[in-house]
PDB file of C-alpha atoms in Angstrom:
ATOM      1  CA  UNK J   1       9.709 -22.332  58.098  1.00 74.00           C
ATOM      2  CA  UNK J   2       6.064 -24.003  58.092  1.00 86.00           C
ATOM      3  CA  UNK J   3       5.091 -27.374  57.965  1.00 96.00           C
ATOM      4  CA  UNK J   4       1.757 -29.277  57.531  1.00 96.00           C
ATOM      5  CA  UNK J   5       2.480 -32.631  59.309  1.00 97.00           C
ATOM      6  CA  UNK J   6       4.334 -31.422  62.486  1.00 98.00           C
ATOM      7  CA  UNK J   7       4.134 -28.479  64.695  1.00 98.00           C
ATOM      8  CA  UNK J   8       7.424 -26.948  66.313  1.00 98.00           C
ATOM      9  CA  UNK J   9       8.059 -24.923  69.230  1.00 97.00           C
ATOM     10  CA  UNK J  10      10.288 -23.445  71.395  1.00 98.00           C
ATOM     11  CA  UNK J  11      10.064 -22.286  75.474  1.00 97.00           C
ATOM     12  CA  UNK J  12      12.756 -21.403  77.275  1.00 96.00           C
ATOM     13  CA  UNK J  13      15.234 -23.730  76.105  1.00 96.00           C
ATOM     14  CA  UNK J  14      12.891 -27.236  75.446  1.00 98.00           C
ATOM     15  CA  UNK J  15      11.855 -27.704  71.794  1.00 98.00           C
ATOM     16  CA  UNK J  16       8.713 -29.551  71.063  1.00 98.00           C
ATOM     17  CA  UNK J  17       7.999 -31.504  68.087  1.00 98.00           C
ATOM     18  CA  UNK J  18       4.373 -32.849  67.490  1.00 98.00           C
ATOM     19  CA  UNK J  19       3.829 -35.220  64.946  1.00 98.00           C
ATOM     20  CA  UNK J  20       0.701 -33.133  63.686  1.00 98.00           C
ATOM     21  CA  UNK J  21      -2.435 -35.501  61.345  1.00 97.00           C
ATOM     22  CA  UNK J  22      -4.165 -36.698  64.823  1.00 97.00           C
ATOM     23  CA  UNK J  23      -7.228 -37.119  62.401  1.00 97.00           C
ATOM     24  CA  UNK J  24      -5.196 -40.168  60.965  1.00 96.00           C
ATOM     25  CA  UNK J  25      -3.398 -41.012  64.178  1.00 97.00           C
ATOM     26  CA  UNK J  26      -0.095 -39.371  62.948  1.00 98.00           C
ATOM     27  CA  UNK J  27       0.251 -41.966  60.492  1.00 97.00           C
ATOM     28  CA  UNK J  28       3.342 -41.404  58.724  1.00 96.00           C
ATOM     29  CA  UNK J  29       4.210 -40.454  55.208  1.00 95.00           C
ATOM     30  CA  UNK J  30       7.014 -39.514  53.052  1.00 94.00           C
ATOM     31  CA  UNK J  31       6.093 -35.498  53.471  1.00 95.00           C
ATOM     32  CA  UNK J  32       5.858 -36.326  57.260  1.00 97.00           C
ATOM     33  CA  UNK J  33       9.448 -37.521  56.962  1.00 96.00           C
ATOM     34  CA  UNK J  34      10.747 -34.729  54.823  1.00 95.00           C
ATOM     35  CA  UNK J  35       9.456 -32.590  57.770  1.00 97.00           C
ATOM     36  CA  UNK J  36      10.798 -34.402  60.651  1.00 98.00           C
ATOM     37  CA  UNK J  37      14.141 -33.907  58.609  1.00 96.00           C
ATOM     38  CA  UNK J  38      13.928 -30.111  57.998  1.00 97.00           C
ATOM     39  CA  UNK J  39      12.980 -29.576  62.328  1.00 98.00           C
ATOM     40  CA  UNK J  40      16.150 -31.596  63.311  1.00 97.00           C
ATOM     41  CA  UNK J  41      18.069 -29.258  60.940  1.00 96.00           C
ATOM     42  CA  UNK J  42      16.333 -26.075  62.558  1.00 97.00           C
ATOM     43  CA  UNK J  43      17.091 -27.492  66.176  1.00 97.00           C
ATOM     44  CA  UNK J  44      20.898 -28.142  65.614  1.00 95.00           C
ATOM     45  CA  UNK J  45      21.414 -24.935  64.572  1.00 95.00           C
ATOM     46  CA  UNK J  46      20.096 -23.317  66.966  1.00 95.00           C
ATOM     47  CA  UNK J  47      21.849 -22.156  70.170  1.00 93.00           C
ATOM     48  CA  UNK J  48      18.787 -21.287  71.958  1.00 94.00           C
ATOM     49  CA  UNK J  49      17.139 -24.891  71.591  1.00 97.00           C
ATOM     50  CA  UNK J  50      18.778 -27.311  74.763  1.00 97.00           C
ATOM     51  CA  UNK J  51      16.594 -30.328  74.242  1.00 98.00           C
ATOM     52  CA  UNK J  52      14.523 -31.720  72.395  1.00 98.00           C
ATOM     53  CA  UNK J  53      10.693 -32.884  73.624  1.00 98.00           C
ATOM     54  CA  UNK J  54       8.518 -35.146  70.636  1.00 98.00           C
ATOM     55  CA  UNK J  55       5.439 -36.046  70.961  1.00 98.00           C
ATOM     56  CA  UNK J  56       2.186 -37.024  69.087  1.00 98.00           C
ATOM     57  CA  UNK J  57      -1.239 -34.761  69.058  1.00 98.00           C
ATOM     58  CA  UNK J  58      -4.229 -36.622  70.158  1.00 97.00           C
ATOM     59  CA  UNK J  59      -4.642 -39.685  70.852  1.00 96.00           C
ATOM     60  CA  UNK J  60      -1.572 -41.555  69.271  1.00 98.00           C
ATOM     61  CA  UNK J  61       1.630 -41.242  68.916  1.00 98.00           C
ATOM     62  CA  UNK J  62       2.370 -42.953  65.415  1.00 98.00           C
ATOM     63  CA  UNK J  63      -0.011 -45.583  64.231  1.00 97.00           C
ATOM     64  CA  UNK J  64       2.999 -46.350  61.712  1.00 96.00           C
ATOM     65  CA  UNK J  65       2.592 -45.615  57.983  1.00 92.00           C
ATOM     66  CA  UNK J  66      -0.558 -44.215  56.353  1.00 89.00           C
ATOM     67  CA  UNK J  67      -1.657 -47.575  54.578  1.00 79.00           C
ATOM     68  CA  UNK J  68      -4.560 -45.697  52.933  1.00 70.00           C
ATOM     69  CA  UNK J  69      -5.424 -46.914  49.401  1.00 50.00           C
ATOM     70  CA  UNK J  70      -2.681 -50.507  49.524  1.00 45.00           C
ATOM     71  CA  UNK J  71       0.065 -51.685  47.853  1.00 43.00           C
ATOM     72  CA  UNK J  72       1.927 -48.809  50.182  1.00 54.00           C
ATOM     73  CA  UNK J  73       5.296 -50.398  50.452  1.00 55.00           C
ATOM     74  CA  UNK J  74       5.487 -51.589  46.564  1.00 55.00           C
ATOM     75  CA  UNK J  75       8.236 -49.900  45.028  1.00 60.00           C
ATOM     76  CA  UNK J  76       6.684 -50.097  41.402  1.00 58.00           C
ATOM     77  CA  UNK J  77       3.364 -48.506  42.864  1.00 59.00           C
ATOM     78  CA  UNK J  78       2.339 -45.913  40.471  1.00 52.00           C
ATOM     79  CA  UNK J  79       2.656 -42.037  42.159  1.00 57.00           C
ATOM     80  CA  UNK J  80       4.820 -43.623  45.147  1.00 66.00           C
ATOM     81  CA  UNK J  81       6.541 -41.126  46.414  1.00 76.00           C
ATOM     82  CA  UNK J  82      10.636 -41.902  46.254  1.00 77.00           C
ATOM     83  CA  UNK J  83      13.500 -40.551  47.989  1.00 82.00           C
ATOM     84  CA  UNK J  84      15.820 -38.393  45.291  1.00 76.00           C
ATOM     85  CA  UNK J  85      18.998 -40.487  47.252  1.00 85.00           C
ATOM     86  CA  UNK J  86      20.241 -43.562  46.821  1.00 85.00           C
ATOM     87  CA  UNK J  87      22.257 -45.887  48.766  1.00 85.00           C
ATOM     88  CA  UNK J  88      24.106 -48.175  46.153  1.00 83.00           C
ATOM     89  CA  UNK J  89      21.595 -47.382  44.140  1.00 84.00           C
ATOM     90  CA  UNK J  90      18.723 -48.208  45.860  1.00 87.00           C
ATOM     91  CA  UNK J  91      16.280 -45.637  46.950  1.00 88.00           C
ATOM     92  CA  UNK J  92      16.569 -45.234  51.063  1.00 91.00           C
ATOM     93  CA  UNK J  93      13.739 -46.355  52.837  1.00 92.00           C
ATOM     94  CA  UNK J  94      11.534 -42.951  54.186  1.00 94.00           C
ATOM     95  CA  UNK J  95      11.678 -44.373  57.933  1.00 96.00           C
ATOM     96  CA  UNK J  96      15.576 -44.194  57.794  1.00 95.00           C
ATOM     97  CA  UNK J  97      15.133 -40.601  55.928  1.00 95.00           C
ATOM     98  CA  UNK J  98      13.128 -39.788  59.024  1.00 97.00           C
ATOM     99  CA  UNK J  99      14.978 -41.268  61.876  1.00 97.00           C
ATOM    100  CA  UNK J 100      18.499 -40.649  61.271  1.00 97.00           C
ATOM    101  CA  UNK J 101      18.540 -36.899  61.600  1.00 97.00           C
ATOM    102  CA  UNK J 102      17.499 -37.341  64.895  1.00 98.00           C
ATOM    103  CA  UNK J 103      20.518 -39.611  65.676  1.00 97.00           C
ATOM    104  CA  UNK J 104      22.779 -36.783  64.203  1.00 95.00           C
ATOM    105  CA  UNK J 105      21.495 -34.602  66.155  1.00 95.00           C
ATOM    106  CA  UNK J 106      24.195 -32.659  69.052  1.00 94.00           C
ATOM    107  CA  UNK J 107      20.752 -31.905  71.613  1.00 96.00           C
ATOM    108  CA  UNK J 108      19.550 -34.840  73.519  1.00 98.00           C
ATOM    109  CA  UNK J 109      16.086 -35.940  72.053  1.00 98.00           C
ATOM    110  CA  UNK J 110      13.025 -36.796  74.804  1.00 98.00           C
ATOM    111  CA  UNK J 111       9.962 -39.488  73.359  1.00 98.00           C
ATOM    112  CA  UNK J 112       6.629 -38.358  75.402  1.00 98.00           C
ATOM    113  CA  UNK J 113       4.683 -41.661  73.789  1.00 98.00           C
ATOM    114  CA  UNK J 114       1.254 -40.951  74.014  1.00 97.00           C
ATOM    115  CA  UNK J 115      -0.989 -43.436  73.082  1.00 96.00           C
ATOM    116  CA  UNK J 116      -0.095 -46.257  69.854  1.00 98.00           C
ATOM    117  CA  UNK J 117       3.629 -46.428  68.590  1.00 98.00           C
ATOM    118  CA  UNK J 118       3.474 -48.951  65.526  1.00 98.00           C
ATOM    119  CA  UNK J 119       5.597 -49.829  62.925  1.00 97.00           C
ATOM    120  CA  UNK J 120       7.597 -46.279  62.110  1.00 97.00           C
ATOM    121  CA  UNK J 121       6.209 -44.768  65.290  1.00 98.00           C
ATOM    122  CA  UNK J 122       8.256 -47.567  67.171  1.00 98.00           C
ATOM    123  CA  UNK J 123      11.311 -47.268  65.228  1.00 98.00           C
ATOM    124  CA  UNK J 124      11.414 -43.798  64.894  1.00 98.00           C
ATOM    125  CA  UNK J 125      11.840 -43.244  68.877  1.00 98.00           C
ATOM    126  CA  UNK J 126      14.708 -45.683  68.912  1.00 98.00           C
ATOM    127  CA  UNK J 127      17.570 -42.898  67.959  1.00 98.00           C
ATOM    128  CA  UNK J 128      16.112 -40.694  70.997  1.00 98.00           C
ATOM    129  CA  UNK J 129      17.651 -40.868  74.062  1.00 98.00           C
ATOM    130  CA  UNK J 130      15.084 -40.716  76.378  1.00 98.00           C
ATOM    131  CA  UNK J 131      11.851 -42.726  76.138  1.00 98.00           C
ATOM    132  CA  UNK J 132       8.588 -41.994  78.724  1.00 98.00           C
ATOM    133  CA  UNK J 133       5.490 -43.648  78.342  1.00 98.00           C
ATOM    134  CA  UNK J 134       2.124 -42.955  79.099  1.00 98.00           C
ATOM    135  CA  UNK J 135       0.022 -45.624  80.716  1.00 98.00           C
ATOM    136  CA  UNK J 136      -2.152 -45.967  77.853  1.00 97.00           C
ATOM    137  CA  UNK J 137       0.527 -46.244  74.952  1.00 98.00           C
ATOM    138  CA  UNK J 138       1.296 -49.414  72.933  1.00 98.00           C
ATOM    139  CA  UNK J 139       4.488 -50.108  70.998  1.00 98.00           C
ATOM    140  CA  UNK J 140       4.622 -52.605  68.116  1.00 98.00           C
ATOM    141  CA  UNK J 141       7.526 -54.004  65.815  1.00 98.00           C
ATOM    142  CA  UNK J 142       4.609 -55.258  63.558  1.00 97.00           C
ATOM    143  CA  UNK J 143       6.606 -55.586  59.956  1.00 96.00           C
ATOM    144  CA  UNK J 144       6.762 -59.559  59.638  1.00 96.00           C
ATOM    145  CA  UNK J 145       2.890 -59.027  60.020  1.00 95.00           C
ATOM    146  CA  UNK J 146       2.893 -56.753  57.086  1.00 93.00           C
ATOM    147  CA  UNK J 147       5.223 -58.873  55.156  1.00 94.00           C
ATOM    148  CA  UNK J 148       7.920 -56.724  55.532  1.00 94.00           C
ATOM    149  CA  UNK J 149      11.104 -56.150  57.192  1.00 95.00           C
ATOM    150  CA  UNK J 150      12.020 -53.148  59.806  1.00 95.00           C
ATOM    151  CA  UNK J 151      12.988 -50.035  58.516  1.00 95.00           C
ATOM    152  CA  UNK J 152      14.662 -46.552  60.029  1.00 96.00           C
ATOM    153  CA  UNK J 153      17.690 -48.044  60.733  1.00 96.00           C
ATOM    154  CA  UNK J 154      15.938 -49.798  63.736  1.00 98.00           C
ATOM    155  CA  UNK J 155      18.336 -53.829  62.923  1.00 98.00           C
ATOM    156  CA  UNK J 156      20.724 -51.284  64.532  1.00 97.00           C
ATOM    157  CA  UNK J 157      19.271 -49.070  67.234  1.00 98.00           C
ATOM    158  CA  UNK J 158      16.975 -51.889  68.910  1.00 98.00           C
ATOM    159  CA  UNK J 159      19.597 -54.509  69.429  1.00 98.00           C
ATOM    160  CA  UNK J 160      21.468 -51.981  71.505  1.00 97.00           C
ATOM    161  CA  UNK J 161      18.402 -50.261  72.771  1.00 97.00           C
ATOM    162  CA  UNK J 162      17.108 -53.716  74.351  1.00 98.00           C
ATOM    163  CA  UNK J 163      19.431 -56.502  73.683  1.00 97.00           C
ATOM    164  CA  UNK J 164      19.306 -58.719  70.811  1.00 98.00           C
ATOM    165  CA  UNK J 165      16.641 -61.323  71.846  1.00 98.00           C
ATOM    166  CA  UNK J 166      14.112 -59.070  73.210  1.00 98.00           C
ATOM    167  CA  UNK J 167      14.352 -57.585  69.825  1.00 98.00           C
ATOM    168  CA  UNK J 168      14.038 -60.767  67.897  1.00 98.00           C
ATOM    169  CA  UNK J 169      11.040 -61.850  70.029  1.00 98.00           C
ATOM    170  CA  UNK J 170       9.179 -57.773  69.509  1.00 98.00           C
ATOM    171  CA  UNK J 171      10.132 -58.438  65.708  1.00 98.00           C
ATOM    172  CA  UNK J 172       9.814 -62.177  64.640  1.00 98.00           C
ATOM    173  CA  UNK J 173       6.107 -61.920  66.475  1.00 98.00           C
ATOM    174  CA  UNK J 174       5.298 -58.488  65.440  1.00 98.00           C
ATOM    175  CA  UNK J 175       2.880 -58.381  67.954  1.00 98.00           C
ATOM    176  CA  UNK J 176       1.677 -55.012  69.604  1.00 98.00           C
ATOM    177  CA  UNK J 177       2.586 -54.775  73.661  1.00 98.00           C
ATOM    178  CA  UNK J 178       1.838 -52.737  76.576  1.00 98.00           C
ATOM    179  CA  UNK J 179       3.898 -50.110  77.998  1.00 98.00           C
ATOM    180  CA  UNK J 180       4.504 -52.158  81.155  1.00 98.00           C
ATOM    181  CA  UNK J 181       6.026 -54.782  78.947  1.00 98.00           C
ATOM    182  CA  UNK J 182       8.001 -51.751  76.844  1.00 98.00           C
ATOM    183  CA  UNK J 183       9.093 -50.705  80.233  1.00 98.00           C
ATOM    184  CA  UNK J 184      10.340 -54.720  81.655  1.00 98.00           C
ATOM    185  CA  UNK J 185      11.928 -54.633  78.118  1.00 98.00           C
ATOM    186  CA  UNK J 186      14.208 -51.592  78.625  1.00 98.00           C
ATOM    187  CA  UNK J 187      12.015 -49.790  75.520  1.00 98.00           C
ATOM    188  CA  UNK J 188      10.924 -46.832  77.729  1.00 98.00           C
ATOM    189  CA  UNK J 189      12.837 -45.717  80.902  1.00 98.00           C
ATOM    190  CA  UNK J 190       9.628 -45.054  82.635  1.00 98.00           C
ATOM    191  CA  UNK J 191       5.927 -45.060  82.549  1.00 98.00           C
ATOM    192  CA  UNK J 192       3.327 -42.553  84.186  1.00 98.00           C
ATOM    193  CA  UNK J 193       0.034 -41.612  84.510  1.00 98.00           C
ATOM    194  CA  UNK J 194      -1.435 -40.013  80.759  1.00 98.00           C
ATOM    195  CA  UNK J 195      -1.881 -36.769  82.645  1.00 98.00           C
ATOM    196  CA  UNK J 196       1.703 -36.448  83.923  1.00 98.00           C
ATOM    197  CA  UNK J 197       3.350 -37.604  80.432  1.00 98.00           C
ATOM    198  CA  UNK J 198       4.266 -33.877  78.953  1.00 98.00           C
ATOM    199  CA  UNK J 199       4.830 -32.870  82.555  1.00 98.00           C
ATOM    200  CA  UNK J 200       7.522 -35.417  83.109  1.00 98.00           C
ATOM    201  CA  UNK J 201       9.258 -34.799  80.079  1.00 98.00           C
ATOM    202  CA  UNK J 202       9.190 -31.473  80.456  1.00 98.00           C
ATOM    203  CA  UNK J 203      10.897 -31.693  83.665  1.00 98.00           C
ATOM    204  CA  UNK J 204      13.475 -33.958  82.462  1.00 98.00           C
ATOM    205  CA  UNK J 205      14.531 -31.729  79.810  1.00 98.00           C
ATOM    206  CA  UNK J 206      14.227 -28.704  81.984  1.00 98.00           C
ATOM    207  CA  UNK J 207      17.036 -30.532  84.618  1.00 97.00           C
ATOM    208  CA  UNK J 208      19.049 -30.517  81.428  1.00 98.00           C
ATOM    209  CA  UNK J 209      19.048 -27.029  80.480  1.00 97.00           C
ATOM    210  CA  UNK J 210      18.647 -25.644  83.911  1.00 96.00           C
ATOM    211  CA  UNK J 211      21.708 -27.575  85.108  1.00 96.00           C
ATOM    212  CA  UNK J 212      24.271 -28.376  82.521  1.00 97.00           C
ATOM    213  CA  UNK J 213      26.673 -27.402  79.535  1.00 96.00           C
ATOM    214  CA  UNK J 214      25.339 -27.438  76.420  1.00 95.00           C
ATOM    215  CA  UNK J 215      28.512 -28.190  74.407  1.00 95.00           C
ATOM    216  CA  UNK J 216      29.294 -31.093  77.227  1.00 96.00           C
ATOM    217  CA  UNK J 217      26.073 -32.716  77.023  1.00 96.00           C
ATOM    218  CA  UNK J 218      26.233 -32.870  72.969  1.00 95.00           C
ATOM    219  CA  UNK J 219      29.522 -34.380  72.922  1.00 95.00           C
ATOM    220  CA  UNK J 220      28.433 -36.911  75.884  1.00 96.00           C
ATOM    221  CA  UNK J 221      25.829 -37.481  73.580  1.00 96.00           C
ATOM    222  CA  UNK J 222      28.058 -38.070  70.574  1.00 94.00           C
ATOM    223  CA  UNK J 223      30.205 -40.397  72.301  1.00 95.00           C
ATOM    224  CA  UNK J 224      28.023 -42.706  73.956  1.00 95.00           C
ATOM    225  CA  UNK J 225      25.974 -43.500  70.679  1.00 95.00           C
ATOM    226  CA  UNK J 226      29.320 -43.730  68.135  1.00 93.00           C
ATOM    227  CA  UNK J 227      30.740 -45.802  71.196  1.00 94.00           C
ATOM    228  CA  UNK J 228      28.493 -48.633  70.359  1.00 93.00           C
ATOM    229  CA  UNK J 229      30.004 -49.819  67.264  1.00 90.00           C
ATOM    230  CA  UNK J 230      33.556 -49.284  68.766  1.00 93.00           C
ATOM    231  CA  UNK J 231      36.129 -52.130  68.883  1.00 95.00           C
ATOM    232  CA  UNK J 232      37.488 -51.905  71.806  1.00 97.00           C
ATOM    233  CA  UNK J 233      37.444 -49.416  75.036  1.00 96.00           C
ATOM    234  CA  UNK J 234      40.707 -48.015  73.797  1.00 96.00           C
ATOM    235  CA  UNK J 235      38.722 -45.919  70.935  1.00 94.00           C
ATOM    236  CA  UNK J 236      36.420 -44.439  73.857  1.00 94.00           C
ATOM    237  CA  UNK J 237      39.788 -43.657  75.768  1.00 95.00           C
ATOM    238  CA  UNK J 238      41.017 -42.014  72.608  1.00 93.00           C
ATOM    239  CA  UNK J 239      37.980 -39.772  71.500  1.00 92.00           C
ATOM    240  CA  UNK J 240      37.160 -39.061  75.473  1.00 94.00           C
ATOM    241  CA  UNK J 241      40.955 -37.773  76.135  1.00 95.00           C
ATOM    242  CA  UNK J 242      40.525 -35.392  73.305  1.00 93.00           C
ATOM    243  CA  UNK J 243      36.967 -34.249  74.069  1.00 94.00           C
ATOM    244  CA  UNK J 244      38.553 -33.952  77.776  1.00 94.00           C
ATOM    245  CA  UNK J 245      41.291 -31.989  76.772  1.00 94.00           C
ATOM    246  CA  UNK J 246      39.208 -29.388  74.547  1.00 93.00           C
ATOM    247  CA  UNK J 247      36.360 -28.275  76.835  1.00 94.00           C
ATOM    248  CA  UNK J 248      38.575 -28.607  79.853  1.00 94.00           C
ATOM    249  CA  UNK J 249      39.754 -25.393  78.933  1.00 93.00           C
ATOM    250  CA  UNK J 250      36.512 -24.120  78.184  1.00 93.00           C
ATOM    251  CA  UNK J 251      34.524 -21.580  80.053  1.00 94.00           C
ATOM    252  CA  UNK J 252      31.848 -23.594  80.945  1.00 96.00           C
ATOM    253  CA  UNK J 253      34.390 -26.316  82.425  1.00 96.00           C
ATOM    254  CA  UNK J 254      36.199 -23.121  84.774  1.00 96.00           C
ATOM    255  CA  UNK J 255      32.462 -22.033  85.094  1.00 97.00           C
ATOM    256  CA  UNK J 256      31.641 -25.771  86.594  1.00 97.00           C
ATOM    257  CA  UNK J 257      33.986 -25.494  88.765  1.00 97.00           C
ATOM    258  CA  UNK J 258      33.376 -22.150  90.163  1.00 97.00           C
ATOM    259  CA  UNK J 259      29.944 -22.931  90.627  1.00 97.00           C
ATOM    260  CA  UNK J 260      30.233 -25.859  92.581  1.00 97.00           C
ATOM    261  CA  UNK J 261      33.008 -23.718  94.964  1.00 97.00           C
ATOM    262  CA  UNK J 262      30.554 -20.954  95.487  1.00 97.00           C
ATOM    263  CA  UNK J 263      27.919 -23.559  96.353  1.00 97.00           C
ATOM    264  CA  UNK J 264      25.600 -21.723  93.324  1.00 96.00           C
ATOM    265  CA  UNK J 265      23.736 -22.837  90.479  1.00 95.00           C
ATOM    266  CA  UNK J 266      25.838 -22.558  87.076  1.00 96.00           C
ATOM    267  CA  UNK J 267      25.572 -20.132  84.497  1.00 96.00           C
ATOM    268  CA  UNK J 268      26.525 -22.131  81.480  1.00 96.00           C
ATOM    269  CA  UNK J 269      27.221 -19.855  78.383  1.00 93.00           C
ATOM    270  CA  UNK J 270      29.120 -21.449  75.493  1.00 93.00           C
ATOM    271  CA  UNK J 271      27.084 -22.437  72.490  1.00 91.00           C
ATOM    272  CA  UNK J 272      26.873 -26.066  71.041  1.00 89.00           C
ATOM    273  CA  UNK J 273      29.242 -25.682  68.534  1.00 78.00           C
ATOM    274  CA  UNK J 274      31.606 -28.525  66.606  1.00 74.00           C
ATOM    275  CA  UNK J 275      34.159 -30.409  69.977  1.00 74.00           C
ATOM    276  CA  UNK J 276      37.499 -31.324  68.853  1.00 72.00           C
ATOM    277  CA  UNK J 277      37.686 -35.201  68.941  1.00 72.00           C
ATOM    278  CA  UNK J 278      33.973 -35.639  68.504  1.00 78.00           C
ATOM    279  CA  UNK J 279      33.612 -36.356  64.632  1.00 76.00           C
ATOM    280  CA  UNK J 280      29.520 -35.995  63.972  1.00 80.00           C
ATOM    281  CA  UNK J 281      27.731 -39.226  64.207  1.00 86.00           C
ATOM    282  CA  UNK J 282      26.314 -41.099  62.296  1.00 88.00           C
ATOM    283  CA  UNK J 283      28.624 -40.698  59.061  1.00 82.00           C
ATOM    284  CA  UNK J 284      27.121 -40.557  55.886  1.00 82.00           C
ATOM    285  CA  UNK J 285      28.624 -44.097  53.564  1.00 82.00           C
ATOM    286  CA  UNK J 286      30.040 -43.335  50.407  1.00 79.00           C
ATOM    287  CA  UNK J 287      27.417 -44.547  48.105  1.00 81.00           C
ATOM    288  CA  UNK J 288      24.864 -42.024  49.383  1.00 83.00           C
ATOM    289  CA  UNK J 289      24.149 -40.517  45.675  1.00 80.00           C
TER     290      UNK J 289
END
């Protein structure tokens, strides 16, 4: 497949996806989101693909939607591009179109924010589970300022991400902030030096495919997101027996154990495939049309 908006690639295991219009700061537009869509598909099918790295080309991240010629988020803007589903008969919002097939994703999913992450290029990090920041990158929640609300699903992922009132205060001000303040906040895990951004990603995701099982890692994954909007610890008990129970008498779980015995690296073989007690996350409502 070929896209205009993003570049994908694949190394040994680590996918990268660049969010591709540096001439516009990656701005962010309904074909941008189609495409986002369409590389998530690509990486959860394929075996060979451990993590995921994303990333912006030049000097920005995601400067948030392209606001080029006003009136951008007006629904009854003539030649506004509209999603072809619905949710109860509204058309879904293109940040949400966008974001959510990276939370249904099975590999884990690494942010390398370079540079400004505004608006959609905020929200669209929050359903990755990793998030490093260079030095020079800025993160703002700036809807209100817009006179908008947030979008992508992000009333969901940022309470959990950073707590409720450090969400409220990023949104209700919708002021832009440092990365020293996204890192106080619990935004990014980290911050480093511009020059060592891609490097320390890259390293991160190469611990993960160097060093554990693919199928273990996506149903980790699974679990701790869907856990969120559990009721009670029992439903963790109850999905992690079963998960338990299924790759426990899996190849890579004897091949774990051999490994460590023979003081050796593992050699981790079995694809990420569908776990038994791990339903895929998120689930699609009813009124999707």
């Amino acid at each position: 497949m070929s896209w205009t908006q993003v570049r994908y690639e694949v190394a040994d295991g680590i996918a990268t996806l660049t969010l591709d219009r540096p001439d516009r700061l990656n701005a962010f537009t309904a074909e941008m989101a189609g495409e986002l869509g369409e590389v998530c598909g690509v990486v959860d099918a394929d075996d060979a693909v451990r993590v995921l790295v994303v990333t912006g080309a030049g000097r920005a991240f995601c400067a948030g939607a392209d606001l080029a010629g006003g009136s951008t988020f007006d629904p009854d803007r003539p030649g506004r591009p509209v999603p072809a589903e619905t949710i109860g008969g509204v058309p879904r919002d293109w940040g949400g179109v966008a974001s959510l097939p990276f939370a249904a994703l099975r590999k884990p999913v690494i942010a390398a924010v370079n540079g400004p992450a505004v608006g959609i290029g905020a929200t669209l990090t929050l359903p990755m589970d990793i998030r490093i920041a260079a030095e020079s990158a800025r993160f703002g929640f700036v809807f209100t300022r817009r006179g908008i609300v947030q979008e992508a699903a992000s009333s969901w992922f940022l309470p959990r991400v950073v707590g409720v009132s450090q969400a409220m205060e990023w949104v209700a001000t919708g002021r832009v902030f440092d990365a020293a303040e996204a890192l106080c906040g619990r935004l990014v895990s980290r911050v480093v030096p511009d020059d060592e951004l891609l490097p320390s990603a890259y390293a991160l995701a190469r611990e993960i495919a160097d060093h554990t099982s693919g199928p273990a890692v996506a149903a980790a994954r699974q679990l701790m997101w869907s856990m969120l909007g559990a009721a009670s610890p029992w439903d963790a008990h109850r999905a992690e027996s079963a998960v338990l129970a299924a790759l426990g008498a899996g190849e890579d779980a004897a091949e774990g154990v051999r490994s460590f015995l023979e003081k050796r690296p593992p050699r981790f073989r079995a694809p990420v495939t569908e776990v038994p007690g791990v339903p895929r996350w998120p689930g699609r409502p009813d009124d999707v049309r």
